[in-house]
Tab-separated table of C-alpha atoms and ligand atoms in Angstrom:
chain	number	residue	atom	x	y	z
Z	599	MET	CA	7.295	11.541	-8.718
Z	600	ILE	CA	7.643	11.855	-4.975
Z	601	GLY	CA	7.304	8.971	-2.578
Z	602	ARG	CA	5.565	9.163	0.802
Z	603	GLY	CA	6.445	7.061	3.868
Z	604	SER	CA	2.862	6.334	4.804
Z	605	GLU	CA	2.532	4.228	1.580
Z	606	GLU	CA	5.084	1.832	3.132
Z	607	GLN	CA	3.084	0.253	5.853
Z	608	LYS	CA	5.740	-1.029	8.141
Z	609	THR	CA	5.171	-4.182	10.144
Z	610	THR	CA	7.533	-4.065	13.090
Z	611	ARG	CA	7.679	-7.872	13.365
Z	612	VAL	CA	8.388	-8.307	9.695
Z	613	ILE	CA	11.072	-5.618	9.853
Z	614	ARG	CA	12.694	-7.417	12.724
Z	615	ALA	CA	12.441	-10.771	10.978
Z	616	TYR	CA	14.093	-9.318	7.861
Z	617	GLN	CA	16.796	-7.560	9.932
Z	618	ALA	CA	17.620	-10.782	11.779
Z	619	ALA	CA	17.535	-12.825	8.604
Z	620	THR	CA	19.688	-10.400	6.602
Z	621	LEU	CA	22.247	-10.032	9.341
Z	622	ALA	CA	22.397	-13.805	9.777
Z	623	VAL	CA	22.919	-14.265	6.015
Z	624	ALA	CA	25.578	-11.515	5.956
Z	625	LEU	CA	27.449	-13.087	8.844
Z	626	PHE	CA	27.141	-16.578	7.528
Z	627	SER	CA	28.305	-15.628	4.041
Z	628	THR	CA	31.178	-13.598	5.470
Z	629	VAL	CA	32.393	-16.660	7.354
Z	630	TRP	CA	32.328	-18.710	4.174
Z	631	THR	CA	33.960	-15.927	2.161
Z	632	VAL	CA	36.845	-15.940	4.628
Z	633	ILE	CA	37.086	-19.741	4.648
Z	634	PHE	CA	37.146	-19.890	0.823
Z	635	ALA	CA	39.691	-17.052	0.591
Z	636	VAL	CA	41.983	-18.669	3.197
Z	637	ASN	CA	41.836	-21.952	1.248
Z	638	GLY	CA	42.864	-20.183	-1.937
Z	639	LEU	CA	39.461	-20.574	-3.652
Z	640	THR	CA	39.351	-17.043	-4.986
Z	641	ALA	CA	36.511	-17.497	-7.468
Z	642	VAL	CA	34.310	-19.060	-4.811
Z	643	ALA	CA	35.175	-16.384	-2.286
Z	644	ILE	CA	34.209	-13.627	-4.796
Z	645	ALA	CA	30.924	-15.434	-5.495
Z	646	GLU	CA	30.238	-15.771	-1.779
Z	647	SER	CA	30.784	-12.067	-1.231
Z	648	PHE	CA	27.759	-11.353	-3.423
Z	649	PRO	CA	25.148	-12.439	-0.821
Z	650	VAL	CA	27.160	-10.486	1.874
Z	651	THR	CA	26.596	-7.309	-0.170
Z	652	ILE	CA	22.933	-7.970	-0.963
Z	653	ALA	CA	22.253	-8.855	2.706
Z	654	LEU	CA	23.837	-5.637	3.987
Z	655	VAL	CA	21.986	-3.473	1.404
Z	656	CYS	CA	18.796	-5.294	2.315
Z	657	PHE	CA	19.401	-4.699	6.049
Z	658	VAL	CA	19.761	-0.966	5.526
Z	659	LEU	CA	16.710	-0.654	3.269
Z	660	VAL	CA	14.545	-2.793	5.507
Z	661	SER	CA	15.643	-0.724	8.587
Z	662	GLN	CA	14.392	2.342	6.772
Z	663	GLY	CA	11.036	0.634	6.234
Z	664	LYS	CA	11.660	0.383	2.491
Z	665	PHE	CA	10.093	-2.865	1.336
Z	666	GLY	CA	8.140	-2.853	-1.866
Z	667	ILE	CA	9.965	-3.760	-5.021
Z	668	VAL	CA	13.360	-3.669	-3.257
Z	669	ASN	CA	12.294	-6.688	-1.286
Z	670	LEU	CA	11.360	-8.584	-4.428
Z	671	VAL	CA	14.612	-7.643	-6.148
Z	672	VAL	CA	16.630	-8.826	-3.139
Z	673	GLN	CA	14.747	-12.118	-2.998
Z	674	THR	CA	15.268	-12.653	-6.706
Z	675	SER	CA	19.038	-11.917	-6.310
Z	676	PHE	CA	19.302	-14.538	-3.527
Z	677	LEU	CA	17.382	-17.043	-5.528
Z	678	LEU	CA	19.662	-16.609	-8.549
Z	679	PHE	CA	22.725	-16.711	-6.350
Z	680	VAL	CA	21.720	-20.002	-4.650
Z	681	ILE	CA	20.903	-21.598	-8.041
Z	682	GLY	CA	24.168	-20.401	-9.536
Z	683	PHE	CA	26.279	-21.416	-6.564
Z	684	SER	CA	24.600	-24.846	-6.473
Z	685	LEU	CA	25.250	-25.515	-10.141
Z	686	MET	CA	28.765	-24.116	-10.258
Z	687	PHE	CA	30.401	-24.988	-6.851
Z	688	ASP	CA	28.055	-26.963	-4.602
Z	689	VAL	CA	27.592	-29.938	-6.896
Z	690	PRO	CA	26.678	-33.243	-5.276
Z	691	GLU	CA	29.449	-35.874	-4.874
Z	692	PRO	CA	29.073	-39.503	-3.719
Z	693	GLY	CA	28.436	-39.360	0.031
Z	694	SER	CA	28.415	-35.561	0.018
Z	695	PRO	CA	25.010	-34.066	-1.021
Z	696	ARG	CA	24.312	-30.564	-2.140
Z	697	VAL	CA	23.435	-28.227	0.776
Z	698	THR	CA	23.249	-24.619	-0.471
Z	699	HIS	CA	19.719	-25.125	-1.870
Z	700	LEU	CA	18.457	-25.827	1.680
Z	701	PHE	CA	18.028	-22.040	2.079
Z	702	LEU	CA	15.434	-21.918	-0.701
Z	703	PRO	CA	12.405	-23.003	1.385
Z	704	VAL	CA	13.452	-20.352	3.968
Z	705	LEU	CA	13.518	-17.796	1.176
Z	706	GLY	CA	10.021	-18.955	0.235
Z	707	MET	CA	8.832	-18.484	3.827
Z	708	LEU	CA	10.225	-14.964	4.042
Z	709	GLY	CA	8.553	-14.207	0.713
Z	710	TYR	CA	5.262	-15.456	2.170
Z	711	LEU	CA	5.672	-13.097	5.170
Z	712	ASN	CA	6.094	-10.258	2.663
Z	713	HIS	CA	3.115	-11.485	0.658
Z	714	LEU	CA	0.936	-11.262	3.737
Z	715	ARG	CA	1.918	-7.643	4.145
Z	716	ARG	CA	1.750	-6.710	0.493
Z	717	PRO	CA	0.085	-9.347	-1.732
Z	718	SER	CA	1.402	-9.457	-5.301
Z	719	ARG	CA	1.586	-11.976	-8.104
Z	720	LEU	CA	5.321	-11.297	-8.500
Z	721	GLN	CA	5.904	-12.257	-4.929
Z	722	LEU	CA	3.879	-15.458	-5.380
Z	723	ALA	CA	5.953	-16.203	-8.497
Z	724	ILE	CA	9.228	-15.773	-6.543
Z	725	ILE	CA	7.950	-18.058	-3.797
Z	726	ALA	CA	6.921	-20.705	-6.347
Z	727	ALA	CA	10.331	-20.374	-8.181
Z	728	SER	CA	12.222	-20.796	-4.872
Z	729	LEU	CA	10.298	-23.990	-4.047
Z	730	VAL	CA	10.609	-25.450	-7.600
Z	731	ALA	CA	14.370	-24.679	-7.610
Z	732	PHE	CA	14.659	-26.395	-4.201
Z	733	VAL	CA	13.038	-29.573	-5.433
Z	734	VAL	CA	14.972	-29.664	-8.718
Z	735	LEU	CA	18.366	-28.923	-7.076
Z	736	HIS	CA	17.687	-31.545	-4.438
Z	737	ALA	CA	16.414	-34.309	-6.743
Z	738	ALA	CA	18.623	-33.875	-9.811
Z	739	ASP	CA	22.344	-34.028	-10.204
Z	740	LEU	CA	22.431	-30.820	-12.166
Z	741	ARG	CA	25.757	-28.998	-12.712
Z	742	LEU	CA	27.297	-26.591	-15.207
Z	743	ALA	CA	29.821	-27.988	-17.666
Z	744	ILE	CA	32.377	-25.519	-16.174
Z	745	ALA	CA	31.508	-26.500	-12.604
Z	746	GLU	CA	34.343	-26.355	-10.011
Z	747	PRO	CA	33.234	-28.648	-7.152
Z	748	LEU	CA	34.257	-27.516	-3.688
Z	749	PRO	CA	37.031	-29.499	-2.025
Z	750	ALA	CA	35.843	-32.493	0.135
Z	751	GLU	CA	37.161	-31.036	3.457
Z	752	LEU	CA	35.073	-27.845	2.978
Z	753	ARG	CA	32.001	-29.865	1.913
Z	754	ALA	CA	32.371	-31.848	5.107
Z	755	ILE	CA	31.849	-28.675	7.127
Z	756	GLY	CA	29.068	-27.386	4.873
Z	757	ILE	CA	27.096	-30.613	5.212
Z	758	TRP	CA	26.558	-29.861	8.863
Z	759	MET	CA	26.677	-26.071	8.985
Z	760	ASN	CA	24.231	-25.184	6.177
Z	761	PRO	CA	21.392	-27.465	7.201
Z	762	ALA	CA	21.765	-26.425	10.853
Z	763	ILE	CA	21.608	-22.719	9.970
Z	764	ALA	CA	18.744	-23.228	7.502
Z	765	ALA	CA	16.800	-25.141	10.169
Z	766	LEU	CA	17.422	-22.359	12.623
Z	767	VAL	CA	16.229	-19.607	10.272
Z	768	PHE	CA	13.271	-21.808	9.266
Z	769	CYS	CA	12.197	-22.127	12.914
Z	770	SER	CA	12.471	-18.351	13.481
Z	771	THR	CA	10.371	-17.698	10.398
Z	772	VAL	CA	7.717	-20.202	11.578
Z	773	TYR	CA	7.670	-18.443	14.966
Z	774	ILE	CA	7.245	-15.045	13.382
Z	775	LEU	CA	4.552	-16.360	11.038
Z	776	GLN	CA	2.667	-17.924	13.850
Z	777	LYS	CA	2.788	-14.594	15.811
Z	778	ARG	CA	1.740	-12.760	12.682
Z	779	LEU	CA	-1.277	-14.996	12.163
Z	780	SER	CA	-2.324	-15.361	15.787
Z	781	ALA	CA	-4.721	-13.004	17.610
Z	782	PRO	CA	-4.171	-9.382	16.792
Z	783	SER	CA	-2.404	-7.458	19.474
Z	784	GLY	CA	-2.424	-3.899	20.828
Z	785	MET	CA	-4.135	-1.433	18.538
Z	786	ALA	CA	-5.468	-4.205	16.239
Z	787	ARG	CA	-7.282	-5.902	19.140
Z	788	ASP	CA	-8.699	-2.571	20.216
Z	789	LEU	CA	-9.874	-1.995	16.655
Z	790	VAL	CA	-11.859	-5.236	16.624
Z	791	ARG	CA	-13.475	-4.122	19.839
Z	792	ALA	CA	-14.013	-0.607	18.426
Z	793	MET	CA	-15.980	-2.051	15.509
Z	794	ARG	CA	-18.164	-4.024	17.926
Z	795	ARG	CA	-18.725	-0.988	20.149
Z	796	ARG	CA	-19.373	1.273	17.202
Z	797	GLU	CA	-16.504	3.615	18.040
Z	798	LEU	CA	-15.753	3.895	14.359
Z	799	THR	CA	-17.718	6.561	12.570
Z	800	LEU	CA	-17.524	8.531	9.345
Z	801	ALA	CA	-16.767	12.187	9.052
Z	802	TYR	CA	-17.786	14.116	5.956
Z	803	GLN	CA	-15.651	16.747	4.331
Z	804	PRO	CA	-17.322	18.975	1.755
Z	805	GLN	CA	-16.191	19.049	-1.841
Z	806	VAL	CA	-16.908	22.280	-3.653
Z	807	ASP	CA	-17.163	23.054	-7.377
Z	808	ARG	CA	-15.850	26.098	-9.273
Z	809	ASP	CA	-19.065	28.021	-8.431
Z	810	GLY	CA	-18.462	27.459	-4.720
Z	811	LYS	CA	-21.358	25.018	-4.493
Z	812	VAL	CA	-20.999	21.909	-2.327
Z	813	VAL	CA	-21.367	19.032	-4.783
Z	814	GLY	CA	-20.486	16.165	-2.478
Z	815	ALA	CA	-18.287	14.956	0.288
Z	816	GLU	CA	-15.430	12.636	1.085
Z	817	ALA	CA	-16.227	10.068	3.810
Z	818	LEU	CA	-13.291	9.838	6.237
Z	819	LEU	CA	-13.013	7.224	8.959
Z	820	ARG	CA	-12.817	8.369	12.533
Z	821	TRP	CA	-12.057	6.351	15.671
Z	822	THR	CA	-13.053	7.786	18.971
Z	823	HIS	CA	-11.348	5.671	21.587
Z	824	PRO	CA	-13.136	5.675	25.026
Z	825	THR	CA	-9.916	6.648	26.877
Z	826	ARG	CA	-7.456	7.831	24.239
Z	827	GLY	CA	-9.868	10.065	22.401
Z	828	ALA	CA	-9.692	10.622	18.656
Z	829	ILE	CA	-7.081	8.435	16.924
Z	830	SER	CA	-5.807	9.508	13.535
Z	831	PRO	CA	-6.655	7.233	10.653
Z	832	ALA	CA	-3.112	7.772	9.531
Z	833	SER	CA	-2.005	5.649	12.513
Z	834	PHE	CA	-4.745	3.059	12.863
Z	835	ILE	CA	-5.342	2.313	9.218
Z	836	PRO	CA	-1.801	0.996	8.630
Z	837	ALA	CA	-2.192	-1.101	11.851
Z	838	ALA	CA	-5.510	-2.463	10.571
Z	839	GLU	CA	-3.882	-3.152	7.197
Z	840	ASP	CA	-1.063	-5.106	8.838
Z	841	VAL	CA	-3.385	-7.508	10.612
Z	842	GLY	CA	-5.694	-7.895	7.586
Z	843	LEU	CA	-8.607	-5.992	9.139
Z	844	MET	CA	-8.895	-3.380	6.423
Z	845	PRO	CA	-11.268	-5.332	4.160
Z	846	ILE	CA	-13.697	-5.681	7.142
Z	847	ILE	CA	-13.323	-2.067	8.227
Z	848	GLY	CA	-13.611	-0.928	4.636
Z	849	GLY	CA	-16.784	-2.973	4.268
Z	850	PHE	CA	-18.163	-1.133	7.290
Z	851	VAL	CA	-17.173	2.238	5.694
Z	852	LEU	CA	-18.882	1.318	2.385
Z	853	GLU	CA	-22.029	0.234	4.156
Z	854	GLU	CA	-22.205	3.450	6.226
Z	855	ALA	CA	-21.556	5.511	3.093
Z	856	LEU	CA	-24.391	3.780	1.223
Z	857	VAL	CA	-26.777	4.333	4.106
Z	858	THR	CA	-25.943	8.028	3.857
Z	859	LEU	CA	-26.312	8.098	0.051
Z	860	ALA	CA	-29.674	6.380	0.374
Z	861	ARG	CA	-30.719	9.083	2.831
Z	862	TRP	CA	-29.614	11.906	0.499
Z	863	GLN	CA	-31.288	10.232	-2.494
Z	864	ALA	CA	-34.598	10.441	-0.656
Z	865	ASP	CA	-34.236	14.224	-0.278
Z	866	PRO	CA	-34.580	16.199	-3.562
Z	867	ASP	CA	-32.183	18.906	-2.261
Z	868	ARG	CA	-29.441	16.409	-1.613
Z	869	ALA	CA	-30.102	13.804	-4.319
Z	870	THR	CA	-27.316	15.086	-6.606
Z	871	LEU	CA	-24.623	14.934	-3.929
Z	872	THR	CA	-21.771	12.479	-4.538
Z	873	LEU	CA	-19.895	10.604	-1.810
Z	874	SER	CA	-16.236	9.661	-2.174
Z	875	VAL	CA	-15.146	6.636	-0.255
Z	876	ASN	CA	-11.504	5.572	0.317
Z	877	VAL	CA	-10.800	2.025	-0.575
Z	878	SER	CA	-7.580	0.449	0.570
Z	879	ALA	CA	-5.522	-1.785	-1.719
Z	880	SER	CA	-6.152	-4.905	0.367
Z	881	GLN	CA	-9.929	-4.243	0.339
Z	882	PHE	CA	-10.068	-3.542	-3.405
Z	883	ASN	CA	-7.933	-6.640	-4.187
Z	884	GLU	CA	-10.199	-8.991	-2.257
Z	885	SER	CA	-11.655	-11.456	-4.775
Z	886	ASP	CA	-15.276	-10.635	-3.880
Z	887	PHE	CA	-14.965	-6.855	-3.810
Z	888	CYS	CA	-17.114	-6.226	-6.884
Z	889	ALA	CA	-19.819	-8.647	-5.634
Z	890	THR	CA	-19.819	-6.911	-2.205
Z	891	VAL	CA	-20.222	-3.437	-3.770
Z	892	ARG	CA	-22.954	-4.674	-6.105
Z	893	ASP	CA	-24.776	-6.341	-3.233
Z	894	LEU	CA	-24.557	-3.238	-1.009
Z	895	LEU	CA	-25.786	-1.007	-3.825
Z	896	SER	CA	-28.842	-3.110	-4.438
Z	897	ARG	CA	-29.496	-3.673	-0.737
Z	898	HIS	CA	-29.565	0.078	-0.116
Z	899	ALA	CA	-31.097	0.870	-3.522
Z	900	VAL	CA	-28.508	3.529	-4.160
Z	901	ASP	CA	-27.806	5.137	-7.552
Z	902	PRO	CA	-24.214	3.953	-8.311
Z	903	THR	CA	-23.419	7.210	-10.094
Z	904	ARG	CA	-23.476	8.961	-6.724
Z	905	LEU	CA	-20.719	6.760	-5.387
Z	906	GLN	CA	-17.071	7.550	-6.089
Z	907	LEU	CA	-14.295	5.215	-4.992
Z	908	GLU	CA	-10.902	6.691	-4.156
Z	909	LEU	CA	-7.974	4.425	-4.873
Z	910	THR	CA	-4.256	5.078	-4.437
Z	911	GLU	CA	-1.550	3.743	-6.726
Z	912	SER	CA	-0.751	1.100	-4.049
Z	913	VAL	CA	-3.728	-0.881	-5.448
Z	914	LEU	CA	-1.549	-1.705	-8.492
Z	915	ILE	CA	0.477	-4.110	-6.405
Z	916	ALA	CA	-2.024	-6.740	-7.567
Z	917	GLY	CA	-1.046	-5.977	-11.220
Z	918	LEU	CA	-2.438	-3.509	-13.709
Z	919	GLU	CA	-4.654	-5.947	-15.627
Z	920	PRO	CA	-6.726	-7.426	-12.776
Z	921	VAL	CA	-7.167	-3.963	-11.224
Z	922	ALA	CA	-8.270	-2.492	-14.521
Z	923	GLU	CA	-10.736	-5.357	-15.088
Z	924	LYS	CA	-12.264	-4.831	-11.635
Z	925	MET	CA	-12.499	-1.117	-12.129
Z	926	ALA	CA	-14.156	-1.612	-15.514
Z	927	GLU	CA	-16.704	-3.968	-14.000
Z	928	LEU	CA	-17.657	-1.366	-11.365
Z	929	THR	CA	-17.548	1.480	-13.854
Z	930	GLU	CA	-20.148	-0.380	-15.875
Z	931	LEU	CA	-22.467	-0.174	-12.875
Z	932	GLY	CA	-22.019	3.658	-12.908
Z	933	ILE	CA	-19.517	3.981	-10.115
Z	934	THR	CA	-16.666	6.460	-10.766
Z	935	PHE	CA	-13.033	6.246	-9.658
Z	936	SER	CA	-10.714	8.852	-8.312
Z	937	LEU	CA	-6.934	8.440	-7.974
Z	938	ASP	CA	-6.164	9.699	-4.552
Z	939	ASP	CA	-2.838	11.288	-3.436
Z	940	PHE	CA	-1.932	11.693	-7.064
Z	941	GLY	CA	1.726	12.516	-7.602
Z	942	THR	CA	3.081	10.770	-4.517
Z	943	GLY	CA	3.606	7.286	-5.999
Z	944	PHE	CA	6.327	5.744	-8.053
Z	945	SER	CA	4.273	4.126	-10.795
Z	946	SER	CA	4.752	4.943	-14.424
Z	947	LEU	CA	2.092	7.295	-15.692
Z	948	ALA	CA	1.311	4.751	-18.397
Z	949	TYR	CA	-1.071	3.055	-15.997
Z	950	LEU	CA	-3.406	6.039	-16.437
Z	951	ARG	CA	-4.109	4.859	-19.984
Z	952	SER	CA	-5.365	1.507	-18.817
Z	953	LEU	CA	-7.365	2.459	-15.771
Z	954	PRO	CA	-10.900	3.828	-16.127
Z	955	VAL	CA	-10.473	6.732	-13.666
Z	956	ALA	CA	-12.712	9.768	-13.808
Z	957	GLU	CA	-10.606	12.142	-11.681
Z	958	LEU	CA	-7.165	12.791	-10.283
Z	959	LYS	CA	-6.938	14.028	-6.741
Z	960	ILE	CA	-3.843	16.223	-6.355
Z	961	ASP	CA	-2.148	15.310	-3.091
Z	962	ARG	CA	-2.376	17.881	-0.352
Z	963	SER	CA	1.390	17.970	0.100
Z	964	PHE	CA	1.628	19.760	-3.281
Z	965	VAL	CA	-1.283	22.003	-2.492
Z	966	ALA	CA	0.337	22.993	0.781
Z	967	SER	CA	3.255	24.626	-0.938
Z	968	ILE	CA	1.919	25.899	-4.276
Z	969	THR	CA	2.009	29.498	-3.088
Z	970	GLU	CA	5.615	29.203	-1.849
Z	971	SER	CA	7.284	26.661	-4.116
Z	972	ASP	CA	7.528	27.313	-7.847
Z	973	ARG	CA	8.277	23.661	-8.363
Z	974	ASP	CA	5.122	22.488	-6.620
Z	975	ALA	CA	3.104	25.150	-8.481
Z	976	ALA	CA	4.524	23.851	-11.772
Z	977	LEU	CA	3.780	20.256	-10.711
Z	978	VAL	CA	0.136	21.119	-9.974
Z	979	ARG	CA	-0.116	22.886	-13.361
Z	980	SER	CA	1.283	19.780	-15.032
Z	981	ILE	CA	-1.065	17.447	-13.236
Z	982	ARG	CA	-4.014	19.647	-14.222
Z	983	ALA	CA	-2.790	19.727	-17.922
Z	984	LEU	CA	-2.366	15.947	-17.868
Z	985	ALA	CA	-5.835	15.422	-16.480
Z	986	GLN	CA	-7.310	17.810	-19.042
Z	987	ASP	CA	-5.570	15.973	-21.893
Z	988	LEU	CA	-6.925	12.675	-20.629
Z	989	GLY	CA	-10.405	14.101	-20.135
Z	990	LEU	CA	-10.286	13.675	-16.368
Z	991	ARG	CA	-11.579	15.939	-13.624
Z	992	THR	CA	-9.045	17.438	-11.252
Z	993	VAL	CA	-9.716	17.640	-7.527
Z	994	ALA	CA	-7.457	19.636	-5.219
Z	995	GLU	CA	-7.429	18.420	-1.625
Z	996	GLY	CA	-5.963	20.074	1.406
Z	997	VAL	CA	-6.983	23.590	0.262
Z	998	GLU	CA	-6.417	25.654	3.384
Z	999	THR	CA	-6.100	29.279	2.276
Z	1000	PRO	CA	-7.801	31.697	-0.143
Z	1001	ALA	CA	-4.502	32.100	-1.920
Z	1002	GLN	CA	-4.228	28.351	-2.558
Z	1003	HIS	CA	-7.800	28.298	-3.726
Z	1004	ALA	CA	-7.247	31.252	-6.099
Z	1005	PHE	CA	-4.218	29.531	-7.609
Z	1006	LEU	CA	-5.946	26.214	-8.029
Z	1007	TYR	CA	-8.982	27.977	-9.528
Z	1008	GLU	CA	-6.808	29.811	-11.996
Z	1009	VAL	CA	-5.029	26.597	-12.935
Z	1010	GLY	CA	-8.469	25.121	-13.792
Z	1011	CYS	CA	-9.120	22.611	-11.017
Z	1012	ASP	CA	-12.705	21.393	-11.050
Z	1013	ILE	CA	-13.364	20.470	-7.412
Z	1014	PHE	CA	-11.873	21.794	-4.189
Z	1015	GLN	CA	-11.679	20.160	-0.777
Z	1016	GLY	CA	-9.888	21.361	2.370
Z	1017	TRP	CA	-10.212	23.238	5.613
Z	1018	HIS	CA	-10.861	26.434	3.694
Z	1019	PHE	CA	-14.274	25.011	2.789
Z	1020	GLY	CA	-14.875	22.846	5.801
Z	1021	ARG	CA	-13.129	20.274	8.006
Z	1022	PRO	CA	-14.323	16.694	8.154
Z	1023	MET	CA	-17.419	16.773	10.349
Z	1024	PRO	CA	-20.175	14.524	11.590
Z	1025	LEU	CA	-23.015	13.794	9.187
Z	1026	THR	CA	-25.588	15.917	10.955
Z	1027	GLU	CA	-23.228	18.941	10.909
Z	1028	PHE	CA	-22.471	18.437	7.264
Z	1029	GLU	CA	-26.137	18.227	6.404
Z	1030	ALA	CA	-26.926	21.293	8.430
Z	1031	SER	CA	-24.155	23.180	6.614
Z	1032	LEU	CA	-25.817	22.384	3.277
Z	1033	SER	CA	-28.851	24.320	4.257
Z	1034	ALA	CA	-26.759	27.494	4.233
Z	1035	SER	CA	-27.048	29.266	0.893
Z	1036	PRO	CA	-24.500	28.343	-1.784
Z	1037	ARG	CA	-21.446	30.544	-1.760
Z	1038	PRO	CA	-20.377	32.779	-4.676
Z	1039	ASN	CA	-17.377	32.072	-6.841
Z	1040	THR	CA	-14.844	32.617	-4.115
Z	1041	ALA	CA	-11.672	32.369	-6.191
Z	1042	VAL	CA	-12.056	35.555	-8.137
Z	1043	GLU	CA	-14.697	37.664	-6.555
Z	1044	ASN	CA	-14.434	36.802	-2.926
Z	1045	PRO	CA	-11.025	35.402	-2.024
Z	1046	ARG	CA	-11.942	34.804	1.677
Z	1047	PRO	CA	-15.236	32.915	1.849
Z	1048	ALA	CA	-16.823	32.022	5.138
Z	1049	ARG	CA	-16.064	28.434	6.156
Z	1050	LEU	CA	-18.799	25.852	6.256
Z	1051	ALA	CA	-17.622	24.568	9.536
Z	1052	ALA	CA	-14.620	24.699	11.768
Z	1053	GLY	CA	-13.044	22.143	14.027
D	823	C2E	P1	-6.979	11.034	2.146
D	823	C2E	O1	-7.936	10.113	1.535
D	823	C2E	O2	-5.990	11.696	1.255
D	823	C2E	O3	-7.830	12.053	2.897
D	823	C2E	C1	-7.575	13.403	3.038
D	823	C2E	C2	-6.960	13.711	4.371
D	823	C2E	O4	-6.608	15.060	4.373
D	823	C2E	C3	-7.913	13.512	5.556
D	823	C2E	O5	-7.096	13.147	6.656
D	823	C2E	C4	-8.395	14.898	5.791
D	823	C2E	O6	-8.882	15.098	7.079
D	823	C2E	C5	-7.169	15.697	5.544
D	823	C2E	N1	-7.470	17.077	5.149
D	823	C2E	C6	-8.561	17.513	4.498
D	823	C2E	N2	-8.436	18.844	4.292
D	823	C2E	C7	-7.291	19.257	4.796
D	823	C2E	C8	-6.557	20.493	4.840
D	823	C2E	O7	-7.064	21.552	4.399
D	823	C2E	N3	-5.388	20.471	5.431
D	823	C2E	C9	-4.811	19.369	5.951
D	823	C2E	N4	-3.583	19.470	6.496
D	823	C2E	N5	-5.401	18.197	5.910
D	823	C2E	C10	-6.651	18.113	5.319
D	823	C2E	P2	-7.555	11.968	7.552
D	823	C2E	O8	-8.998	12.018	7.762
D	823	C2E	O9	-6.646	11.984	8.723
D	823	C2E	O10	-7.217	10.672	6.681
D	823	C2E	C11	-5.935	10.339	6.377
D	823	C2E	C12	-5.946	9.208	5.406
D	823	C2E	O11	-6.492	8.042	5.974
D	823	C2E	C13	-6.822	9.508	4.162
D	823	C2E	O12	-6.143	10.315	3.290
D	823	C2E	C14	-7.007	8.079	3.660
D	823	C2E	O13	-5.908	7.656	2.950
D	823	C2E	C15	-7.084	7.273	4.930
D	823	C2E	N6	-8.494	7.022	5.242
D	823	C2E	C16	-9.371	7.815	5.911
D	823	C2E	N7	-10.580	7.190	5.963
D	823	C2E	C17	-10.461	6.011	5.277
D	823	C2E	C18	-11.362	4.917	4.988
D	823	C2E	O14	-12.495	4.923	5.281
D	823	C2E	N8	-10.831	3.895	4.247
D	823	C2E	C19	-9.526	3.870	3.844
D	823	C2E	N9	-9.138	2.800	3.206
D	823	C2E	N10	-8.652	4.838	4.146
D	823	C2E	C20	-9.124	5.921	4.808
D	824	MG	MG1	-9.107	10.214	-0.010
D	825	MG	MG1	-5.541	12.119	-0.510
């Protein structure tokens, strides 16, 4: 499957912290590699070149904004290296304590920085393992039977150098953490203000069935800045995510969406419309997400079967089981789930077996090229076949042309969404467009239907 950069929400500060930390580790380990090599300690020099390599690979990946699992693998490698080195070479001698393990709390701090950006159980486990290893290696005189203690003259240097460098990196991490947790800056601060000033609104993009009838809409967040005008969600949502604002903003979106659904419910002509709401991973993985949804549904007396929640694979960062449990709880209420941007992630398809999803939403990047690229056309056919086998609906998003619509119709997609049918528009405009008579089956009989709205 194909990855997409926007999934990797980069935090500039965290990137800088990682760059600085990895370069420092690479430099530091190189110095030691040379010292060991010059002193004829070949085995130790080879071992010490291991963190140099990991640090440099990590630096390159982090500079490209690639965190995710790579980050966790790199942390695990360092953890194992420090434990191995401490047990094999850096064994405590009378008057000469172990020092390599002093980097473990720093590793834990860097892990915590990553956890703030992308919470995961695996990350928490690595942090815990780093801290436990630190305590054990500090308190116990553990060593391997085949241990080759470092010569006393080198240990004498290490006793001063390692704690000094560990303290320095520790202070830098604390500084970054404090900045990360302090008042949001720039766009994030503006966003907090935007919520207060009600500059955030929802746009509604029609979703059309195979008969050309509008059966619902996707609610898409819009920010109209007083001076900068419309700001794309693609830029402000990652910023909101970084500073932990997404659960609050997502709560606002849900509330607005339910107000709209309650309105539609009261009108017999609109009562059957569904509304799809995007839910970010951080919002979904909040411990009280189910309670919040339940509370909002009852407060607005909305039929849960009209609400559809769109999740992306990134939600699985919290682990398949807890996500599946939460989805099952909400599915019991009658809410349905859609897997958004399907085909862009890296996860194994096996997760589809465990998650109670009702529909797959084919990412618009595939739809964009179905008429030009045989590969993308084949991919869309496969996604449709997969959905059919699993008894799921298929939604095609980003449908811009009659040719794309005709192809997707022929493939068997159930629902269509895109500029060909209507751009995201204000609620009043969307509701007005519904009054227009339903359109015929556009795919076969009328390949160029009139748009619901432009703009
Ligand atoms: P998405 O959920 O995949 O939403 C579809 C995006 O495709 C929307 O971009 C929509 O305006 C755009 N689109 C629709 N039809 C077409 C088309 O025919 N051609 C092209 N080129 N684009 C089309 P938008 O509104 O900029 O949103 C971008 C992303 O921001 C969304 O992608 C979603 O991931 C996120 N987002 C938007 N609103 C919310 C929200 O309320 N909560 C959360 N968590 N995420 C949101
Ligand atoms: Mg969506
Ligand atoms: Mg999408």
